[in-house]
Tab-separated table of C-alpha atoms in Angstrom:
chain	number	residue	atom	x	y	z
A	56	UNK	CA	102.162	110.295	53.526
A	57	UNK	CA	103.070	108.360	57.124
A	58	UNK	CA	98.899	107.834	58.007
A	59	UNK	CA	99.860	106.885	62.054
A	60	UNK	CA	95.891	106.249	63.043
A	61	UNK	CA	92.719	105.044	61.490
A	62	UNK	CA	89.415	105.260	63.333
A	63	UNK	CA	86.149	104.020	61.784
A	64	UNK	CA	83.421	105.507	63.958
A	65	UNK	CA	79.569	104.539	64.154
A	66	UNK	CA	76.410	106.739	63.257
A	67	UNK	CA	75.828	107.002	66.955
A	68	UNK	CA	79.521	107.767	67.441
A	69	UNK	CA	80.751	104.771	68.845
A	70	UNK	CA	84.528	103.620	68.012
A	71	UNK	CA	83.932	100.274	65.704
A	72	UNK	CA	88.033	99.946	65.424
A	73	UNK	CA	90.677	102.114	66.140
A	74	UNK	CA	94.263	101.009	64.394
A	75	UNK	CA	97.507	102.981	65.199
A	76	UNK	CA	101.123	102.086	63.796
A	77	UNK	CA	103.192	99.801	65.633
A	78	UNK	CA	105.551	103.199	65.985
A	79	UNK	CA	102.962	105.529	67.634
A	80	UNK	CA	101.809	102.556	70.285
A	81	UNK	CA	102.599	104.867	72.967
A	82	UNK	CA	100.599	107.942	72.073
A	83	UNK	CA	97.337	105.718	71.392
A	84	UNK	CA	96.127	107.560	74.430
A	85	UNK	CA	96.665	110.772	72.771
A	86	UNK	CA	95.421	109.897	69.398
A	87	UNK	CA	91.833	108.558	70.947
A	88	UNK	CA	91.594	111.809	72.339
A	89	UNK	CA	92.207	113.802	69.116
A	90	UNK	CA	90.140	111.671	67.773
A	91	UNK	CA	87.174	111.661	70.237
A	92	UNK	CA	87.529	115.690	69.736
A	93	UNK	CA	87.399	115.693	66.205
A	94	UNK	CA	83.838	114.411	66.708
A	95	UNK	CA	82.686	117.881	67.250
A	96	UNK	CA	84.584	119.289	64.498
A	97	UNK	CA	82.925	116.411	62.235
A	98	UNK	CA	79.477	117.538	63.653
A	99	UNK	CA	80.104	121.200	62.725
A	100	UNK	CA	81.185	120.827	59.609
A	101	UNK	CA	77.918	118.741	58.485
A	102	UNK	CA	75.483	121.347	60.243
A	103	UNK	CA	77.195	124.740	59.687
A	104	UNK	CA	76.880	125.787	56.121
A	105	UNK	CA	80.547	127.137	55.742
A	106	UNK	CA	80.833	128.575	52.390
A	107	UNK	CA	83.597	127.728	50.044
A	108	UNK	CA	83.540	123.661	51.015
A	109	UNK	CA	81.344	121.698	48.391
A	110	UNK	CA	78.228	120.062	50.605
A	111	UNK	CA	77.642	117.600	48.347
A	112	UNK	CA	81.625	116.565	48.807
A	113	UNK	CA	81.682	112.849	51.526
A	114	UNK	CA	85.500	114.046	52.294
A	115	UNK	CA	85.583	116.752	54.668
A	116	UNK	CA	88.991	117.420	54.890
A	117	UNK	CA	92.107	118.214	57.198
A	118	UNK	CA	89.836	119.175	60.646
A	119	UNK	CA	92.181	120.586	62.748
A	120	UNK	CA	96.108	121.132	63.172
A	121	UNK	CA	97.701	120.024	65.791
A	122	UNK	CA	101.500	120.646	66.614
A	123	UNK	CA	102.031	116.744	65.816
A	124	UNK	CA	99.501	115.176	63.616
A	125	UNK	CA	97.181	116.474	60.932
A	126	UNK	CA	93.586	115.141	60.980
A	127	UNK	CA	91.744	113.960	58.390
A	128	UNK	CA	87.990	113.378	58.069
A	129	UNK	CA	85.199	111.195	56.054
A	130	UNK	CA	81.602	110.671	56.537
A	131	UNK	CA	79.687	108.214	54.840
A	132	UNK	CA	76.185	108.490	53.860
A	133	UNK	CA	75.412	106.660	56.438
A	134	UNK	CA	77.246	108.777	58.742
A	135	UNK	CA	79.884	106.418	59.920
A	136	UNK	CA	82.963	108.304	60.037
A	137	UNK	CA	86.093	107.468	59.200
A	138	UNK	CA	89.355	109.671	60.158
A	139	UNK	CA	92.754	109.236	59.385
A	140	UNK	CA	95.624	110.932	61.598
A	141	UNK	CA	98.815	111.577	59.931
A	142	UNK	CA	102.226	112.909	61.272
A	143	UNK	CA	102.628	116.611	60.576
A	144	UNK	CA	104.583	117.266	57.619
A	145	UNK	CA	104.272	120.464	55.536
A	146	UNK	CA	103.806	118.904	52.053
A	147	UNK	CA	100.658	119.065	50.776
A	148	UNK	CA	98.708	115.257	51.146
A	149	UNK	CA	95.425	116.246	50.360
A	150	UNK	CA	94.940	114.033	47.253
A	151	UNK	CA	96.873	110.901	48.548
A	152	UNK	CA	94.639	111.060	51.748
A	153	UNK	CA	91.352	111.577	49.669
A	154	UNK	CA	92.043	107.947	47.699
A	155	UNK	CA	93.281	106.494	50.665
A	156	UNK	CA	89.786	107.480	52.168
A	157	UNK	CA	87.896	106.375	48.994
A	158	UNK	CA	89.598	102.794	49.456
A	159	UNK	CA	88.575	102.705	53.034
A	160	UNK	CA	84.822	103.584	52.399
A	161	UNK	CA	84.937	100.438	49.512
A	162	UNK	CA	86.746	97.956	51.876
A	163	UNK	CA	83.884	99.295	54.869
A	164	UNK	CA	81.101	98.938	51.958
A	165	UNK	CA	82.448	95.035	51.183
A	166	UNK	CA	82.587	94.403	55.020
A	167	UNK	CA	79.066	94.430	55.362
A	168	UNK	CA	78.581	91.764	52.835
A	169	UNK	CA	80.024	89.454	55.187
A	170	UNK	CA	76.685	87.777	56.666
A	171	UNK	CA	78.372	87.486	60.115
A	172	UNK	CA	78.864	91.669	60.740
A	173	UNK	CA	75.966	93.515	62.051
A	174	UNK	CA	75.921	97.064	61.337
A	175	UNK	CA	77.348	99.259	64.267
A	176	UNK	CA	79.157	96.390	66.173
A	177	UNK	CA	82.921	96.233	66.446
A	178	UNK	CA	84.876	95.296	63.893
A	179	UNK	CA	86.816	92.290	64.854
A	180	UNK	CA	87.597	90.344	61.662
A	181	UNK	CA	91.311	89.119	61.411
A	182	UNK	CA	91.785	90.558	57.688
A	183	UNK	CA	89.896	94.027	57.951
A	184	UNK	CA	92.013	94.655	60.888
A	185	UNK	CA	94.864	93.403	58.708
A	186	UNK	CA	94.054	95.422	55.755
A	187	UNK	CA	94.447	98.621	58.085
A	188	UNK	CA	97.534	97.489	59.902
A	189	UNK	CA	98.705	96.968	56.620
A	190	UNK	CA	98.095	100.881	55.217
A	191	UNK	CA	99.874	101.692	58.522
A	192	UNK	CA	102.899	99.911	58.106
B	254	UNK	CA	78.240	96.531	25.972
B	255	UNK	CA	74.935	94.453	24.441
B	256	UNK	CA	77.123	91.575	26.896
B	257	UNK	CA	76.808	93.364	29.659
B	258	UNK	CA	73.428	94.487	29.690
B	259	UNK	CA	72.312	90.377	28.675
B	260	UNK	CA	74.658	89.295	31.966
B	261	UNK	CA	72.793	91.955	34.184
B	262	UNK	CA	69.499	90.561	32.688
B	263	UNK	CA	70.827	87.083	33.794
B	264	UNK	CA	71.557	88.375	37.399
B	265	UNK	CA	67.694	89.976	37.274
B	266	UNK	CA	66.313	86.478	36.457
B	267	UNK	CA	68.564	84.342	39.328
B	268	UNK	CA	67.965	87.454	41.495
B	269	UNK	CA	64.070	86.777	40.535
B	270	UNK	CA	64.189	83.242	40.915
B	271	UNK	CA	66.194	83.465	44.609
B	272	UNK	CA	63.642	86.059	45.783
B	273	UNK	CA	60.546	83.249	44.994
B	274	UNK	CA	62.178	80.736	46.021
B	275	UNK	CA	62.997	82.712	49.463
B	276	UNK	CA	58.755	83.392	49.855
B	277	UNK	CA	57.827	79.876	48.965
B	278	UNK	CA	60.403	78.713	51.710
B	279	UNK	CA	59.517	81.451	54.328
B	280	UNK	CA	55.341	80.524	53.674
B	281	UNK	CA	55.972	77.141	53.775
B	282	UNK	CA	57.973	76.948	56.985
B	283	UNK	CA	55.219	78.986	59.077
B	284	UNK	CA	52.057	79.546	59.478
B	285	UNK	CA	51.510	82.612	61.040
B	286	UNK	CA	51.503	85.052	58.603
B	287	UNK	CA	52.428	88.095	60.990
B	288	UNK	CA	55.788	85.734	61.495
B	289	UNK	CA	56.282	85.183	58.085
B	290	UNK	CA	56.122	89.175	57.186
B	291	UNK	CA	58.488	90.282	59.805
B	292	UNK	CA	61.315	87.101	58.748
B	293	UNK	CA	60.456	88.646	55.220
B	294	UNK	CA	61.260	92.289	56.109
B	295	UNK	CA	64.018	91.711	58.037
B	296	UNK	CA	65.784	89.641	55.033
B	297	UNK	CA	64.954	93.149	53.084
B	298	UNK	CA	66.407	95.352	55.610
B	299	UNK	CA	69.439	94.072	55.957
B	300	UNK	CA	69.972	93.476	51.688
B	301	UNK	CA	69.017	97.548	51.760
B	302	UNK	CA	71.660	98.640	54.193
B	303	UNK	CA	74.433	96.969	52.611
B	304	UNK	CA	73.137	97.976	49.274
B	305	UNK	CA	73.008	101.641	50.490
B	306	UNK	CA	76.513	101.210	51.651
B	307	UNK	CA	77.734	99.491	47.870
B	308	UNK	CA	75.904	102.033	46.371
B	309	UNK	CA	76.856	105.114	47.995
B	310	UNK	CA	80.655	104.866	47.493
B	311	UNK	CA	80.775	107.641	44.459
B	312	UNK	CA	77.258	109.269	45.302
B	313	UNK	CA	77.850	112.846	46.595
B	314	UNK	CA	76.319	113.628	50.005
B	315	UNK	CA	72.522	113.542	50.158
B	316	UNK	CA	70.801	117.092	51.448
B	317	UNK	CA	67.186	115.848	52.311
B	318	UNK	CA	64.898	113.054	52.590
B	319	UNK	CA	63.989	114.060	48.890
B	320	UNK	CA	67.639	113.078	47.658
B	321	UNK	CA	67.212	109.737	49.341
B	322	UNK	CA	63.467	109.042	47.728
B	323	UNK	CA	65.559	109.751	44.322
B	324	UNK	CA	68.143	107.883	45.402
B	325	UNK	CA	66.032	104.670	45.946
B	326	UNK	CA	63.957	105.483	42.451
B	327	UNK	CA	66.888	106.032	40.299
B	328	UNK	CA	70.182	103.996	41.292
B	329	UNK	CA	68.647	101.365	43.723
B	330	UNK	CA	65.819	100.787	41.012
B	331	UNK	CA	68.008	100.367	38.185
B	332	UNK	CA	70.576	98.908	39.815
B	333	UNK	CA	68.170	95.972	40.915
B	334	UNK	CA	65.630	95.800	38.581
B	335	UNK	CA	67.293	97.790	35.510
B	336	UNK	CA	64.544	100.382	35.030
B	337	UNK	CA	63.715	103.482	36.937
B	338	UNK	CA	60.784	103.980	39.151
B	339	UNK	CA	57.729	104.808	36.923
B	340	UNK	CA	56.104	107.471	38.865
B	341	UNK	CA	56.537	109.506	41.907
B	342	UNK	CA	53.993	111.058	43.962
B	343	UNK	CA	53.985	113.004	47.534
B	344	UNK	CA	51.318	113.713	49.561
B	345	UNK	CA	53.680	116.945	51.167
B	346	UNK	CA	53.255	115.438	54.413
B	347	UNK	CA	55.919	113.074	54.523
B	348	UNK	CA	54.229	110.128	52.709
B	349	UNK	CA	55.530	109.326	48.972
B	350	UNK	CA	54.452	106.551	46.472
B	351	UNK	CA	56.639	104.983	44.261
B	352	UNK	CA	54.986	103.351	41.625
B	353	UNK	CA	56.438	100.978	39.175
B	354	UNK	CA	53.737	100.127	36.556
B	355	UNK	CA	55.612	97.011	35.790
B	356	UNK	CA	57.127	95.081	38.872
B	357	UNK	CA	59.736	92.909	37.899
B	358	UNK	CA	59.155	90.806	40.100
B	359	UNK	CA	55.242	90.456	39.578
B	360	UNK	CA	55.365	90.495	36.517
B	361	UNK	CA	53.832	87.227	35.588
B	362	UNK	CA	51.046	87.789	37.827
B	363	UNK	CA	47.807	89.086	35.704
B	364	UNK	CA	45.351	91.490	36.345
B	365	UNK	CA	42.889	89.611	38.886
B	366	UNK	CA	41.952	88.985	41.666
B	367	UNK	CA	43.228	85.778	41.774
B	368	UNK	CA	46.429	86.671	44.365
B	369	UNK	CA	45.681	89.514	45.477
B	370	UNK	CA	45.831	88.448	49.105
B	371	UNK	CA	49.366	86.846	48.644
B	372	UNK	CA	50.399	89.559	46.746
B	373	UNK	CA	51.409	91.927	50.175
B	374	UNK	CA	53.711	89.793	51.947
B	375	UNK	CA	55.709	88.466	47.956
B	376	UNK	CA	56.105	92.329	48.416
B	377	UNK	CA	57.088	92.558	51.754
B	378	UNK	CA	61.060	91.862	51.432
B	379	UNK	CA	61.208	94.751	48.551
B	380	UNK	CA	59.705	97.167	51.294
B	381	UNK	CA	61.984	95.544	53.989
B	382	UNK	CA	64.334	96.644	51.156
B	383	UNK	CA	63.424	100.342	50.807
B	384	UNK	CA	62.915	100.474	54.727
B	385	UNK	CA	66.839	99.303	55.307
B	386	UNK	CA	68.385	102.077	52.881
B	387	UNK	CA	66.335	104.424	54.647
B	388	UNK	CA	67.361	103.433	58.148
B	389	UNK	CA	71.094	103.669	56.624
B	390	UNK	CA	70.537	107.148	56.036
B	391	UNK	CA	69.183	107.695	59.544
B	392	UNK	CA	65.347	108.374	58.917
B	393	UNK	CA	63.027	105.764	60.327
B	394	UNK	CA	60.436	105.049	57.564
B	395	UNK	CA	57.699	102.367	57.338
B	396	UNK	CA	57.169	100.973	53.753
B	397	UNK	CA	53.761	99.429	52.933
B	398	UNK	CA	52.763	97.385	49.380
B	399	UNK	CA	49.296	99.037	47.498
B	400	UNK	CA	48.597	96.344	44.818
B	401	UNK	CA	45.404	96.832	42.547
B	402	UNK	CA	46.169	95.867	39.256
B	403	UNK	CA	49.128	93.736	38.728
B	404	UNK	CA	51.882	94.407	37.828
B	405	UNK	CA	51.387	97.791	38.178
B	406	UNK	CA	52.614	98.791	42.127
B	407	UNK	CA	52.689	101.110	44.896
B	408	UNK	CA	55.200	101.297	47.409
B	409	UNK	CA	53.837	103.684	49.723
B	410	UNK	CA	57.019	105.124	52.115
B	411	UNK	CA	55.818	106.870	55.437
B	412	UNK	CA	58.655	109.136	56.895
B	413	UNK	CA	58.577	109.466	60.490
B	414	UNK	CA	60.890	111.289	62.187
B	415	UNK	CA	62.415	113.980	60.128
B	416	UNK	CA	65.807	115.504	61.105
């Protein structure tokens, strides 16, 4: 799995960090977009009862193909959501992308035991942003 | 396993101990009262979104405002104060009581009148509690203390807005 873009996005869908690989620097333009459009996708899949998906499941996910990435998405309990972007490769990645996803919901989960983070600001702290760059790598 | 249970009874006692320590610093500091609720409930709300956070990492998605009322009376319950909610009552209009016929945290306090007037705001960071995992889940809901007979309480949760 070559993950190229993280996103952790709010409740009220605002970006709280956005991490792509040193390799894909370029595209970050493109890869907001996917992601900002993958919103809606997120938002259908939580209201439309589409049968053959388990509800109760807090992975959601590939979203949508594109002809370069694949697109991966998570929502929390608390409705932050959290997608991952990978390149396009035929093999299948479900179950690697599901842990990686589990891992990112624990690492959000321990973020906001740091006294100093408000809930739905920015993300700013040297080792979370670390921590992602470091899945990127 | 009998460890493990003792060290989460430890964590109960120090978690106990913090919490009185917390009101006796809060009532001593201030004098008006409304000021002293509102510092109190805001301490809660914060502990109850990062606790809905921690304890929502397996949990499957919640359907309804019922799931989360479970939620808080099973895992949040036991996970702070080792037992499960006692009773649970609705009113069908988007009111519910949670009563705990024990509270842990009361639970030195007889049956008298003697504090009954301090009793609401010692409560008021568990509702500030119960009020923050419900604003984590999106649904604005005012929590309110009902103390008669001590220890027995009522958390009474008002749902406003339901989505």
């Amino acid at each position: 799995m070559n993950p190229v873009c993280i996103a952790i996005i709010s409740n009220e869908n605002s970006p709280l960090l956005m991490q792509t690989s040193t390799a894909y620097k370029s595209s970050e333009l493109d890869l907001m977009f996917l992601a900002h459009s993958s919103l809606d996708v997120i938002e259908e899949k939580l209201t439309v009862r589409s049968t053959g998906v388990d509800q109760r499941e807090l992975y959601l996910g590939q979203l949508y193909p594109t002809e370069q990435y694949k697109i991966y998405g998570y929502v929390t309990n608390s409705k932050i959501k959290i997608l991952v972007m990978t390149e396009n490769t035929s093999q299948n990645i479900d179950q690697e992308v599901k842990t990686l996803f589990k891992q990112l919901h624990r690492s959000y989960a321990q973020l906001m035991y740091n006294p100093f983070y408000q809930p739905g600001d920015k993300i700013h702290f040297p080792s979370f942003v670390k921590y992602i760059e470091d899945i990127l790598k | 396993m009998a460890k493990a249970i003792q060290e989460r009874e430890i964590g109960l006692d120090l978690f106990a101990f913090l919490h009185g320590e917390v009101y006796s610093f809060v009532t001593r500091t201030g004098t008006d009262p409304e000021q002293q609720s509102t510092k109190l409930r805001a301490m809660g709300i914060r502990a109850g979104q990062v606790l809905q956070e921690r304890l929502n990492l397996e949990a499957p998605r919640t359907q309804d405002e019922v799931d989360i009322v479970r939620f808080v009376c099973r895992d949040v319950w036991t996970h702070l104060y080792l037992k499960q909610i006692d009773k649970l009552r609705t009113d069908n209009k988007g009111a519910y009581y949670l009563i705990d016929n024990e509270f842990c945290l009361i639970k030195q306090v007889s049956d008298s009148m003697q504090y009954l007037r301090d009793l609401p705001l010692f409560l008021e960071f568990t509702c500030g509690l119960i009020q923050g995992i419900f604003v984590q889940f999106g649904i604005s809901a005012i929590v309110t203390p009902e103390v008669t007979h001590p220890p027995m309480c009522i958390f009474k949760v008002q749902i406003h807005n339901v989505k």
